[in-house]
Coordinates of C-alpha atoms in Angstrom, one line a residue:
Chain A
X561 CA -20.6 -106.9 -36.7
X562 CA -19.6 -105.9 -40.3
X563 CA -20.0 -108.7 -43.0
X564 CA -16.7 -109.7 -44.4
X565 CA -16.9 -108.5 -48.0
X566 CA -17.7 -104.8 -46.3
X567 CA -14.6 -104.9 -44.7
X568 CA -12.9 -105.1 -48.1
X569 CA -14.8 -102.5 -49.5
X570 CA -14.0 -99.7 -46.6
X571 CA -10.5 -100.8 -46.9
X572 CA -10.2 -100.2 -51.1
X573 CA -12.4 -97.3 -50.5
X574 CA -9.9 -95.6 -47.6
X575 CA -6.9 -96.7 -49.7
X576 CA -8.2 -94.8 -52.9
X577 CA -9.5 -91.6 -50.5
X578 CA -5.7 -92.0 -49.0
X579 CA -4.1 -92.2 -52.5
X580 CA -6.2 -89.4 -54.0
X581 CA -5.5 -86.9 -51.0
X582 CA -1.5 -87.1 -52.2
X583 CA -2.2 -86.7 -55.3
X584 CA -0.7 -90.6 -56.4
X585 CA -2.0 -92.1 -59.9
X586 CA -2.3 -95.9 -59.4
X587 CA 0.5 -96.2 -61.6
X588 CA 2.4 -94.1 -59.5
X589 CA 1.7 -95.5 -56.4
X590 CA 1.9 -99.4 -57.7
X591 CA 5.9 -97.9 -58.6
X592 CA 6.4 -96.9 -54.7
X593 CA 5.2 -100.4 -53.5
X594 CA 5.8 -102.9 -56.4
X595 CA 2.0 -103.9 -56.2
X596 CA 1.1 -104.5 -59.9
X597 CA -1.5 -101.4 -60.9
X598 CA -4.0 -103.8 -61.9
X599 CA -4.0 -105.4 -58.2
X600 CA -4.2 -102.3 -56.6
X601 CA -7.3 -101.5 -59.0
X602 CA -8.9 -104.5 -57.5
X603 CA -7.9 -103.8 -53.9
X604 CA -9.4 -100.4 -54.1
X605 CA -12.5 -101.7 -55.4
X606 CA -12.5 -104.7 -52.7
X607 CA -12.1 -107.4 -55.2
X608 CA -9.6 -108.8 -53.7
X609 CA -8.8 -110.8 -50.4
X610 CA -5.5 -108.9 -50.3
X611 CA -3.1 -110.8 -47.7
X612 CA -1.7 -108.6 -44.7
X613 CA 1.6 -108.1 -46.0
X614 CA 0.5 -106.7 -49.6
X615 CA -2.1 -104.4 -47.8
X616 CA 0.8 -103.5 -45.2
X617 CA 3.1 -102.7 -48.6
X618 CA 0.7 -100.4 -50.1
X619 CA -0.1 -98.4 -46.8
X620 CA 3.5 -97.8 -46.3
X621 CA 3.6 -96.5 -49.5
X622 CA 1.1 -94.4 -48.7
X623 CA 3.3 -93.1 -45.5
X624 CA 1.2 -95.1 -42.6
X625 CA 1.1 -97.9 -40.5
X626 CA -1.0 -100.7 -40.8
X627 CA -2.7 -100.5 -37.2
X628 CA -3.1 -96.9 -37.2
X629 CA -4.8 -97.1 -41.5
X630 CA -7.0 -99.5 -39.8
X631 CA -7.4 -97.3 -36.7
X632 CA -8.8 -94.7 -38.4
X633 CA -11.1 -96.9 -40.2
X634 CA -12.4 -98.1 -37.2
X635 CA -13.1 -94.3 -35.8
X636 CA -14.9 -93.9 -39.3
X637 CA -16.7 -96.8 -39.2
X638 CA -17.9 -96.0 -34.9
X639 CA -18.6 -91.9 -36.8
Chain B
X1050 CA 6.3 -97.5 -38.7
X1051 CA 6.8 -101.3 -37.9
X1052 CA 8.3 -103.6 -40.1
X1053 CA 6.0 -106.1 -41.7
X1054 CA 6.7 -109.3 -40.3
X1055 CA 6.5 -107.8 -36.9
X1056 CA 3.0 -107.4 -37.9
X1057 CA 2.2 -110.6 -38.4
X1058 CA 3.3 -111.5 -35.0
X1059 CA 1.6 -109.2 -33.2
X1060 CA -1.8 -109.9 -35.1
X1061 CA -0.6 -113.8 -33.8
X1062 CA 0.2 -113.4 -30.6
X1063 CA -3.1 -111.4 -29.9
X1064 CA -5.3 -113.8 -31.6
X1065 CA -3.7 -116.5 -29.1
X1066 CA -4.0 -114.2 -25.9
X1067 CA -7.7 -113.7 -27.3
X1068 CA -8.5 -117.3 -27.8
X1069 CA -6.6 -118.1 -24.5
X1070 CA -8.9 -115.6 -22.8
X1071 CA -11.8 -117.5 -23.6
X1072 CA -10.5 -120.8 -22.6
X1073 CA -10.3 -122.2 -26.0
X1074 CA -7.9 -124.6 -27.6
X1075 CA -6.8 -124.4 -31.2
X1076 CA -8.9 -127.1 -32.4
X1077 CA -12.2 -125.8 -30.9
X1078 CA -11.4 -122.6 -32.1
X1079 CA -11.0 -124.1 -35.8
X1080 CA -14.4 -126.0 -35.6
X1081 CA -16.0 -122.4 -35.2
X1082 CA -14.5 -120.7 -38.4
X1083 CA -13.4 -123.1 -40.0
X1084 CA -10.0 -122.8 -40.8
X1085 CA -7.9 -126.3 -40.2
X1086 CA -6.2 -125.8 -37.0
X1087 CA -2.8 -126.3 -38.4
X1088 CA -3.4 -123.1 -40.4
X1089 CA -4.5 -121.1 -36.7
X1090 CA -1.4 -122.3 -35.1
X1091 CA 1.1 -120.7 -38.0
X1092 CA -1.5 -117.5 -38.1
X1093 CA -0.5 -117.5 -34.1
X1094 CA 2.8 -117.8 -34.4
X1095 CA 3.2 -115.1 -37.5
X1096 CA 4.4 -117.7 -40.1
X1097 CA 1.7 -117.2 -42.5
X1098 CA 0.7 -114.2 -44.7
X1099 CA -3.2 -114.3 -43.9
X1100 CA -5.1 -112.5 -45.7
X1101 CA -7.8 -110.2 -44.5
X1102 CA -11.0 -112.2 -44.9
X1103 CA -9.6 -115.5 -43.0
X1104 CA -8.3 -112.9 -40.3
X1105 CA -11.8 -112.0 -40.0
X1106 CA -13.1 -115.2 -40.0
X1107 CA -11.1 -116.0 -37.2
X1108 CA -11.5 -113.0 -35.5
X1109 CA -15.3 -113.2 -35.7
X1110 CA -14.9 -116.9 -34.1
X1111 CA -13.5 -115.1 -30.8
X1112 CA -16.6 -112.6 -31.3
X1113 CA -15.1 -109.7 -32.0
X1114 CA -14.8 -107.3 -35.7
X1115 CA -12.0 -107.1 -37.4
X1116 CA -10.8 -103.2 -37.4
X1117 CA -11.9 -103.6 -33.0
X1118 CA -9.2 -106.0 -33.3
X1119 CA -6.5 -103.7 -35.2
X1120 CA -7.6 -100.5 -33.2
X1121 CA -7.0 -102.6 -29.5
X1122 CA -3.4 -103.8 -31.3
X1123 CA -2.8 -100.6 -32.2
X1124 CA -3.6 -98.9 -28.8
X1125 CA -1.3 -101.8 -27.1
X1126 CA 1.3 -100.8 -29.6
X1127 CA 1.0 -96.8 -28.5
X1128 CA 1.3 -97.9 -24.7

């Protein structure tokens, strides 16, 4: 069972892989999803106990689903 | 891609199938995370914006990890 302040971490750190891979600048990305930059800093670095909805904003932005970011998370996480 | 709130109320009404599963009521269910079981029943029901660690919380009350969780929503979703 992963501790709970992991699961933060792997989430910031899939959201920052995810950003990078587009090529999105925090600033660019906290434009797309009207998450202040300095909270997505913190969400990427798993310093924050983002809430579902905020987390669902930012994946959208970053073109996925919710499930399916976490999905693949999961499949990282079994690798 | 699924709107938001839906989210929310498929994350509830899984948590309450779960729980139900395991013949537990709200209350009993609160005593093991402890989240007040006024707070489980509008997480249930989709009417609050939980964020990630309480979902765990609760989700490691019913014995299973968070992203296992997301992945079986996500594969009910698909189906």
């Amino acid at each position: 069972m992963q501790s709970d302040a992991k699961i933060l971490e792997r989430i910031g750190e899939s959201l920052k892989a995810l950003r990078r891979s587009q090529n999105l600048t925090q600033q660019k990305l906290s434009e797309r999803c009207r998450v202040h930059r300095k909270f997505i800093s913190m969400v990427e670095r798993g310093q924050h106990n983002v809430s579902v909805l905020t987390l669902c904003q930012i994946i959208h932005a970053l073109g996925k689903d919710f499930t399916t970011f976490i999905c693949d998370l999961e499949k990282e996480l079994q690798s």
